[in-house]
C-alpha positions as YAML, in Angstrom:
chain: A
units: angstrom
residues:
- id: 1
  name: UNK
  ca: [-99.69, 86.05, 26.29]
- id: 2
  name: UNK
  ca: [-95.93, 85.38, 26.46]
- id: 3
  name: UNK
  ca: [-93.39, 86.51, 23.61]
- id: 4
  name: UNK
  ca: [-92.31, 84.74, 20.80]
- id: 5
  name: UNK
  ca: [-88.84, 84.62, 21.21]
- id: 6
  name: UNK
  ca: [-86.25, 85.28, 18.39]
- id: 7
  name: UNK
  ca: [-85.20, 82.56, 17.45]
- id: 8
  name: UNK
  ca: [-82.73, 84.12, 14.78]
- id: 9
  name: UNK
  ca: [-78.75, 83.38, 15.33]
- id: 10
  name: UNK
  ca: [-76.99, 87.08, 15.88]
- id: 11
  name: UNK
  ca: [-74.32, 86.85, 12.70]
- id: 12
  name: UNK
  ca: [-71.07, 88.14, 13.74]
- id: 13
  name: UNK
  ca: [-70.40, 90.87, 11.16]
- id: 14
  name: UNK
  ca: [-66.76, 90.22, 9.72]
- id: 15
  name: UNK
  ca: [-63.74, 92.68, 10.48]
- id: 16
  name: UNK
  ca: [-62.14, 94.49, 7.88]
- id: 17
  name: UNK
  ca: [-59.39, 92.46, 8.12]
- id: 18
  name: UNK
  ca: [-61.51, 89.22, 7.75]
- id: 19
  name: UNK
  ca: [-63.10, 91.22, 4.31]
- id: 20
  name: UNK
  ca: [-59.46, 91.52, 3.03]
- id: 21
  name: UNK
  ca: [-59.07, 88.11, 3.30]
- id: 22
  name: UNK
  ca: [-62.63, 87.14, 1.79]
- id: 23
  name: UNK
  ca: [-61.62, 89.37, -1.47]
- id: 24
  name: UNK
  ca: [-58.18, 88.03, -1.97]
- id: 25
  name: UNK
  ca: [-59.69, 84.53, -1.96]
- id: 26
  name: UNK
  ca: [-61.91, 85.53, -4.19]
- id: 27
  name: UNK
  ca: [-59.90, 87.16, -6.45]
- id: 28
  name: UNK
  ca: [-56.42, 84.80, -6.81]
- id: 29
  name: UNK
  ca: [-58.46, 81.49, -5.70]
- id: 30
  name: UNK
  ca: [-55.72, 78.71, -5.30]
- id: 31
  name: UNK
  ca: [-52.94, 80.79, -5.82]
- id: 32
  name: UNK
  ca: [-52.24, 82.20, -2.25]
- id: 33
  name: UNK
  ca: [-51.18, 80.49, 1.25]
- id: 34
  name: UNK
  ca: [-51.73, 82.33, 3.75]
- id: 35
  name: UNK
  ca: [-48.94, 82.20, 6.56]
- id: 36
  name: UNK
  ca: [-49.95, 82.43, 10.50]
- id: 37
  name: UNK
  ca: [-48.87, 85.27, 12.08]
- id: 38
  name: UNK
  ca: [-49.50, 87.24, 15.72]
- id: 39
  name: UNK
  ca: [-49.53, 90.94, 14.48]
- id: 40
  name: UNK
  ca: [-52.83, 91.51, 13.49]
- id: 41
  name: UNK
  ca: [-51.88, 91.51, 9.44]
- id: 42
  name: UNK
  ca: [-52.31, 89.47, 6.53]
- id: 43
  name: UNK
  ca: [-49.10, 87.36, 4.82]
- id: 44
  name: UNK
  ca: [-49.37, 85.52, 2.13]
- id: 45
  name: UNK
  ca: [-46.38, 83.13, 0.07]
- id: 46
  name: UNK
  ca: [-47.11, 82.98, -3.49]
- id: 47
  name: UNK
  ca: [-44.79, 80.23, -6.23]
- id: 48
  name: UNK
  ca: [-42.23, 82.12, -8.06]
- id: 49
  name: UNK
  ca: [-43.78, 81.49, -10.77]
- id: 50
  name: UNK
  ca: [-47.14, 83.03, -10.52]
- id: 51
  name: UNK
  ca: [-45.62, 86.49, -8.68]
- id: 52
  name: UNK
  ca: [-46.07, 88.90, -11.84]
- id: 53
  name: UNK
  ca: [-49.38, 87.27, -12.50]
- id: 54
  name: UNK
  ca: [-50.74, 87.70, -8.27]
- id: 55
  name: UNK
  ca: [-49.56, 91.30, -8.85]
- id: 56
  name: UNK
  ca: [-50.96, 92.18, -11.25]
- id: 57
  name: UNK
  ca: [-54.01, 91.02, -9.75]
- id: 58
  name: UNK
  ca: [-53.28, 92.69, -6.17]
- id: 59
  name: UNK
  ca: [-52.68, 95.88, -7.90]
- id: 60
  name: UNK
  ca: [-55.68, 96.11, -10.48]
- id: 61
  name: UNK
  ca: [-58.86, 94.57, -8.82]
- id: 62
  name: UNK
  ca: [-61.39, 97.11, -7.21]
- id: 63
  name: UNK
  ca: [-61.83, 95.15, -4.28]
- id: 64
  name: UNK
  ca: [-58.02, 95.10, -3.53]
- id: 65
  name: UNK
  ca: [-56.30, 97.97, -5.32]
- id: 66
  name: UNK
  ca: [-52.62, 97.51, -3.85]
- id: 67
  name: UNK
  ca: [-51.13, 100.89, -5.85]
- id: 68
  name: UNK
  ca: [-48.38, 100.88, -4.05]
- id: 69
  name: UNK
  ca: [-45.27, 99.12, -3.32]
- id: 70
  name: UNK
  ca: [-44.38, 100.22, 0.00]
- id: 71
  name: UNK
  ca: [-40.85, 97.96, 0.14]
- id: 72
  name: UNK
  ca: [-39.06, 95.06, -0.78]
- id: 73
  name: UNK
  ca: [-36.87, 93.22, 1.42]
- id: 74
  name: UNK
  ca: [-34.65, 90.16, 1.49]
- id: 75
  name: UNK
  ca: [-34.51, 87.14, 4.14]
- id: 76
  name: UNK
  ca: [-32.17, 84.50, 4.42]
- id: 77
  name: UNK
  ca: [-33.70, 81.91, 6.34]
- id: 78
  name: UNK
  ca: [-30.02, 80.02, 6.61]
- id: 79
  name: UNK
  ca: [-30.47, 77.99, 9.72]
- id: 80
  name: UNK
  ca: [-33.62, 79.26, 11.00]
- id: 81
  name: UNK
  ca: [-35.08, 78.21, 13.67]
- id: 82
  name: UNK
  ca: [-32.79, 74.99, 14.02]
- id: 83
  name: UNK
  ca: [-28.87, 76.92, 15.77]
- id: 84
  name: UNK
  ca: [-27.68, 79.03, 17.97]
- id: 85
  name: UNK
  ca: [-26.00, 82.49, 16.65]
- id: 86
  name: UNK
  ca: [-21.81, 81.96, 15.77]
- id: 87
  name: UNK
  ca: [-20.44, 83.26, 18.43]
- id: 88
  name: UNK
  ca: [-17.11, 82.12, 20.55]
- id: 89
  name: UNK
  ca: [-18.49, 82.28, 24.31]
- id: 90
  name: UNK
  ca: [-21.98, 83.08, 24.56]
- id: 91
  name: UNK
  ca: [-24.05, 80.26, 23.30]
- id: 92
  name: UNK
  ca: [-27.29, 78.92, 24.98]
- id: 93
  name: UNK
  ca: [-26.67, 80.86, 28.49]
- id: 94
  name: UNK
  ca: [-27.65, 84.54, 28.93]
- id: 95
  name: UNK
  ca: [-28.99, 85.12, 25.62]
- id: 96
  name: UNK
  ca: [-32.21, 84.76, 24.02]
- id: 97
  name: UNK
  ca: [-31.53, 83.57, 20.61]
- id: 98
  name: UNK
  ca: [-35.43, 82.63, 19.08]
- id: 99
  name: UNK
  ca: [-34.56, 79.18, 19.23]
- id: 100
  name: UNK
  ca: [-37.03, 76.32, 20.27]
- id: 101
  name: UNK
  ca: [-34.62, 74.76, 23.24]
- id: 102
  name: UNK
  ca: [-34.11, 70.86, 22.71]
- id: 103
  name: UNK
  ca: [-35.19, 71.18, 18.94]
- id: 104
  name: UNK
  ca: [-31.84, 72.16, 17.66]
- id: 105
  name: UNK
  ca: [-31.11, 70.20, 14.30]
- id: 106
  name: UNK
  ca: [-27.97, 70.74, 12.45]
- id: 107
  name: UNK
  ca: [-29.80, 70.15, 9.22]
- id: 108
  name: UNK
  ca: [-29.99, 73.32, 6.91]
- id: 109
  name: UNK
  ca: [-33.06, 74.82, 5.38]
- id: 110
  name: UNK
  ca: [-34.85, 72.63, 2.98]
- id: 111
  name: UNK
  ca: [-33.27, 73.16, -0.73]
- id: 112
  name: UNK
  ca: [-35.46, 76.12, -2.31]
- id: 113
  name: UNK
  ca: [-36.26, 77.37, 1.28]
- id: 114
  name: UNK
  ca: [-33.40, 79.65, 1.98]
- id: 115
  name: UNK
  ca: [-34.18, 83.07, 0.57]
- id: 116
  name: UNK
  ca: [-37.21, 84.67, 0.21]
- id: 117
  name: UNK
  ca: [-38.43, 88.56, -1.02]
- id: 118
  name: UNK
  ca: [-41.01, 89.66, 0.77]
- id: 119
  name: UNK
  ca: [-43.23, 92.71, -0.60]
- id: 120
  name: UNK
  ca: [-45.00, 95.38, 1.94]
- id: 121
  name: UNK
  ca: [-48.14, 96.78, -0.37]
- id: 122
  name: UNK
  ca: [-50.62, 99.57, 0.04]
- id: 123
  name: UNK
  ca: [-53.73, 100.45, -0.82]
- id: 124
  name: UNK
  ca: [-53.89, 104.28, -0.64]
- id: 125
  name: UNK
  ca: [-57.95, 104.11, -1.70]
- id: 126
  name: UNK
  ca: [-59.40, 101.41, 0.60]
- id: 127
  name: UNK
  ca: [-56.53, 102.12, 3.53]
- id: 128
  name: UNK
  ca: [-55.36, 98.43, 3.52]
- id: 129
  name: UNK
  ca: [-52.05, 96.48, 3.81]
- id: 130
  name: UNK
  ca: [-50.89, 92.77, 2.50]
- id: 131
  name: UNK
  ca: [-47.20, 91.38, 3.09]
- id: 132
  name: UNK
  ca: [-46.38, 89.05, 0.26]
- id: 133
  name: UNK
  ca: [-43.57, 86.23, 0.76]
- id: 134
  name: UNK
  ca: [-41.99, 84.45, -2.51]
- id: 135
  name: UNK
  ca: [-39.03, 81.93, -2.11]
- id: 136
  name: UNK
  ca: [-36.16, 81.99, -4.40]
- id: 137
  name: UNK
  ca: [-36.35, 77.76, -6.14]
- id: 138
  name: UNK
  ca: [-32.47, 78.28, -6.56]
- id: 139
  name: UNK
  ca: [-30.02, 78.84, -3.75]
- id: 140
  name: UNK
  ca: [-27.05, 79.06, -5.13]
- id: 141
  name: UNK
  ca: [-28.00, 81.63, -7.45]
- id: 142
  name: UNK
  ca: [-31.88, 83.11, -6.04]
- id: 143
  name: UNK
  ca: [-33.87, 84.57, -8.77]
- id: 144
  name: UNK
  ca: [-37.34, 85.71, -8.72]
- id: 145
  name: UNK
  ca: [-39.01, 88.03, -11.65]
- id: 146
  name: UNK
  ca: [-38.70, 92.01, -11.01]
- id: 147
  name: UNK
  ca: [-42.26, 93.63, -9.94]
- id: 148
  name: UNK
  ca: [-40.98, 97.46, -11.26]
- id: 149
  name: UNK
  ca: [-43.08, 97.09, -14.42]
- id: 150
  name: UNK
  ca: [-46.11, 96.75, -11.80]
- id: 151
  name: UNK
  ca: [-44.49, 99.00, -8.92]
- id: 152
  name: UNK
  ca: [-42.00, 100.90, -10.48]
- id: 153
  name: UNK
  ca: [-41.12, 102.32, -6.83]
- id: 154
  name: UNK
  ca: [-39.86, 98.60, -6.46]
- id: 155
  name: UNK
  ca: [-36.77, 99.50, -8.49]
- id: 156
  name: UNK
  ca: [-34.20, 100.53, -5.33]
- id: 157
  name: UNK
  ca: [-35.85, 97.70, -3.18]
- id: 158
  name: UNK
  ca: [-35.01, 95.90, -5.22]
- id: 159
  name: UNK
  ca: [-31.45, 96.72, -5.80]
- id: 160
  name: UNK
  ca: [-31.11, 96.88, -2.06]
- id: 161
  name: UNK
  ca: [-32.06, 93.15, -1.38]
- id: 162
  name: UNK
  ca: [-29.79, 92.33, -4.86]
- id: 163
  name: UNK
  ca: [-27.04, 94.08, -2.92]
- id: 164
  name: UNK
  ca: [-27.14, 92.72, 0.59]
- id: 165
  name: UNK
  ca: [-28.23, 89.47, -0.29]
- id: 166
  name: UNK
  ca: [-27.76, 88.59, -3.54]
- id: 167
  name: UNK
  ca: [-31.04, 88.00, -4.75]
- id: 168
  name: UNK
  ca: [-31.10, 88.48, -8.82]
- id: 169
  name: UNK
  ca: [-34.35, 90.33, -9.69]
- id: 170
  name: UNK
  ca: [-34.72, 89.04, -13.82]
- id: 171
  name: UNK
  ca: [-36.26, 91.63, -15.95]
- id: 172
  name: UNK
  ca: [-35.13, 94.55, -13.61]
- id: 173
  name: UNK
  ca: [-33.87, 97.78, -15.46]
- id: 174
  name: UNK
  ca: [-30.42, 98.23, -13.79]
- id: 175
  name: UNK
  ca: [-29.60, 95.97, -11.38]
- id: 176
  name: UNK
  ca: [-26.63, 97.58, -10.08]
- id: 177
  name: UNK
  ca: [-25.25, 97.34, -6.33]
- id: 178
  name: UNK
  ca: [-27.26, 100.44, -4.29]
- id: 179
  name: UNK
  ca: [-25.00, 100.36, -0.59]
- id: 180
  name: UNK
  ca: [-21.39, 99.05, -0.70]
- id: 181
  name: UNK
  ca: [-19.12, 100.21, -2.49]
- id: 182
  name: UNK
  ca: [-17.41, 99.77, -5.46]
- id: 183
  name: UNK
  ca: [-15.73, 96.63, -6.32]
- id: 184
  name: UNK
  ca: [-17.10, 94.69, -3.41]
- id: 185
  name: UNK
  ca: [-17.64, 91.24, -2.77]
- id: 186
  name: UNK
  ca: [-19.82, 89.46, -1.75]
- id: 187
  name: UNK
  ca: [-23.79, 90.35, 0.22]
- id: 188
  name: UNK
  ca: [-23.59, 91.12, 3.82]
- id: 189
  name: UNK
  ca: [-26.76, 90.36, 5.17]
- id: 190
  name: UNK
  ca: [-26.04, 86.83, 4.04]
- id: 191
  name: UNK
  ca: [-25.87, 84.63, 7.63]
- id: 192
  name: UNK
  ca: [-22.93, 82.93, 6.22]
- id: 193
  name: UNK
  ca: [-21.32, 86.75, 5.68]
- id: 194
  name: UNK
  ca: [-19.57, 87.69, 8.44]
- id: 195
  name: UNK
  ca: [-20.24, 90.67, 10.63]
- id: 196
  name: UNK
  ca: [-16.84, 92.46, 10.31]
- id: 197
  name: UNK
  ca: [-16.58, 91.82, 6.58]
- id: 198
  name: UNK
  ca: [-13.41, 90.60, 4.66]
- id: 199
  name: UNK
  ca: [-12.05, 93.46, 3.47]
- id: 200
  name: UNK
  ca: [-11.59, 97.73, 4.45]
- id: 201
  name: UNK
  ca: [-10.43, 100.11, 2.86]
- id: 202
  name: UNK
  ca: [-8.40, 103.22, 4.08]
- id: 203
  name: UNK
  ca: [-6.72, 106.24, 2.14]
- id: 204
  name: UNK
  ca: [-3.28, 105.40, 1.04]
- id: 205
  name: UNK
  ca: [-1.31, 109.03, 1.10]
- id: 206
  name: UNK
  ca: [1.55, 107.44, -0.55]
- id: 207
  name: UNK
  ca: [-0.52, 106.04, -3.18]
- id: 208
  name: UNK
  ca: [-2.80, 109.16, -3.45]
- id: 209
  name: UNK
  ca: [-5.69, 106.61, -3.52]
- id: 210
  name: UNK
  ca: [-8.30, 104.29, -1.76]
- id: 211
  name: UNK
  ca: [-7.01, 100.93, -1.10]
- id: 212
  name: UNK
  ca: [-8.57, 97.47, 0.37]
- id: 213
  name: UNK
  ca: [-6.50, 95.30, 2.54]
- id: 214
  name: UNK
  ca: [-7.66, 92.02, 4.64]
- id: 215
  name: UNK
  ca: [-10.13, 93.37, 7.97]
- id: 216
  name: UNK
  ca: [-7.87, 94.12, 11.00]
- id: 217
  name: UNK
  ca: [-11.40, 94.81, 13.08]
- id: 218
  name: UNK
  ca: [-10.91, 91.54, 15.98]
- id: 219
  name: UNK
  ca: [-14.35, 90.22, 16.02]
- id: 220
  name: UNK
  ca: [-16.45, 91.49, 19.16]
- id: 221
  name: UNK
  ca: [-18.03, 88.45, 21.61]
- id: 222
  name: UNK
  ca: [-21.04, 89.66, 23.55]
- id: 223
  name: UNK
  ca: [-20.77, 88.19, 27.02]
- id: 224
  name: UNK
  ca: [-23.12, 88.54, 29.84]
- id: 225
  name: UNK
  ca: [-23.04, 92.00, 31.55]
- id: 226
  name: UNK
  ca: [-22.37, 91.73, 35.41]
- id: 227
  name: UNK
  ca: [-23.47, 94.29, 37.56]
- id: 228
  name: UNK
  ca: [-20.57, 95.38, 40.54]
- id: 229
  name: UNK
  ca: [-22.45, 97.10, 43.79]
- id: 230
  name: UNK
  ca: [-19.95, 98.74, 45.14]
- id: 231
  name: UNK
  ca: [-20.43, 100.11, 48.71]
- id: 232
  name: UNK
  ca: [-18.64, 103.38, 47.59]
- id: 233
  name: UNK
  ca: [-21.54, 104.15, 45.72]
- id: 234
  name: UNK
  ca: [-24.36, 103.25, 48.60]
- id: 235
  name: UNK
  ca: [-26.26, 105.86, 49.99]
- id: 236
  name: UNK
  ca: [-26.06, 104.95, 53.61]
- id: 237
  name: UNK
  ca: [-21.71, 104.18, 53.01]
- id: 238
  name: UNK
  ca: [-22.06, 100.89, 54.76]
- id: 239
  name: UNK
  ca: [-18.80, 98.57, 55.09]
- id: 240
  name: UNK
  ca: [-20.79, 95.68, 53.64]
- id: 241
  name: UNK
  ca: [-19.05, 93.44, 51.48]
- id: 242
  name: UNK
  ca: [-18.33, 94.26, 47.82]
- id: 243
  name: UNK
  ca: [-20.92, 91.19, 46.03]
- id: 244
  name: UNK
  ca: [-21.73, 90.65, 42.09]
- id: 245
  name: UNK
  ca: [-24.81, 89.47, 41.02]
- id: 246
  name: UNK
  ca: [-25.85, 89.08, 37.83]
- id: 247
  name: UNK
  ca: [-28.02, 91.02, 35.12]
- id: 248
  name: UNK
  ca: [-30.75, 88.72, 34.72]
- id: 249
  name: UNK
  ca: [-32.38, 90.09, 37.59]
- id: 250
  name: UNK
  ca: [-34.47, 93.29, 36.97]
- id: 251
  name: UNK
  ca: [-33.50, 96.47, 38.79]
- id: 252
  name: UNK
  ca: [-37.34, 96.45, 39.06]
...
């Protein structure tokens, strides 16, 4: 007499990353989008408006328990994507730059799109991690609602992205600058900031003080690096003919 056989679909049992997901559905339904990403971790882009509310959430459920803030960053998202880095000579050849090729647009960011926060959280209990991504509606002036009266370890993350990008954190306890210094203006990490600054400043002697004057730093141009094999340096101390070659291909 032959076997009955099982008939019974095997049920893939979900990872614990899939189980994250299932219990932040559950918990904020509708208020989440989750982004696509190729690490292995869950991001998720939440309205301005509904950050303090999602927090609270992320931090107090059973199933999620985020405790902790782990960081707060800034991104300025200023031509992502869409151009090439500002530089004088190296452009499109030599240099990876993350851009599609032939999708260039000169077009900025779409109005409301520009800067973001983006929160790193912890669960210390259940050992999990979420990345959480809210965009700042105004660009001119970005604002998004301080999280320290959820995460009060949020409070110098804050003040960090306020200082190198700008972004005004309402409800925060002292919003102060955190890493330039004194009097200065302006938010470096800003893409439209640029990389040797407008200002230094230098000990005056005869003044007995600190002063700022206009940057004499000449801004640096990374070219492609070219490799010189000199015969001097071969082994065998050959009369072949001094070549160049380029970089791009490997020593390996």
């Amino acid at each position: 007499m032959s076997a009955i056989p099982d008939t019974t679909a095997a049920v893939a049992t979900p990872t614990r990353l899939e189980t994250l997901a299932q219990a932040i559905t559950a918990a904020l339904p509708g208020k989440l989008t989750a982004v696509a990403n190729h690490t292995g971790e869950l991001t998720y882009e939440v309205a301005a408006n509904e950050l303090l509310a999602v927090a609270q959430v992320l931090r107090e459920a059973p199933e999620l328990k985020f405790e902790m803030c782990m960081d707060v960053c800034g991104v300025d998202y200023l031509f992502h994507g869409h151009d090439e880095w500002n530089t004088e000579t190296a452009t499109s050849s030599g240099f990876s730059r993350g851009v599609a090729r032939g999708a260039q647009r000169a077009a900025k960011v779409a109005p409301g799109r520009r800067f973001a926060a983006v929160y790193h959280l912890l669960s210390i209990s259940l050992n999990q991690r979420l990345r959480l991504r809210v965009f700042c509606a105004d660009d001119d002036a970005p604002m998004v609602d301080s999280v320290t009266d959820i995460w009060a370890g949020a409070n110098w993350f804050e003040r960090e992205a306020f200082d190198l990008f700008g972004i005004l954190f309402k409800g925060h306890p002292d919003l102060r600058r955190l890493l330039t210094d004194y009097g200065f203006i302006g938010h470096p990490f800003r893409k439209d900031f640029p990389l040797s600054g407008h200002v230094e400043v230098r000990y005056d002697p005869e003044k007995g003080r600190v002063v700022y004057q206009p940057v004499t730093i000449d801004p640096r141009v990374l070219v492609p690096k070219v490799i010189r094999h000199d015969n001097r340096y071969d082994p065998a101390l050959t009369n072949a003919p001094v070549h160049t070659t380029s970089i791009a291909k490997s020593d390996g």
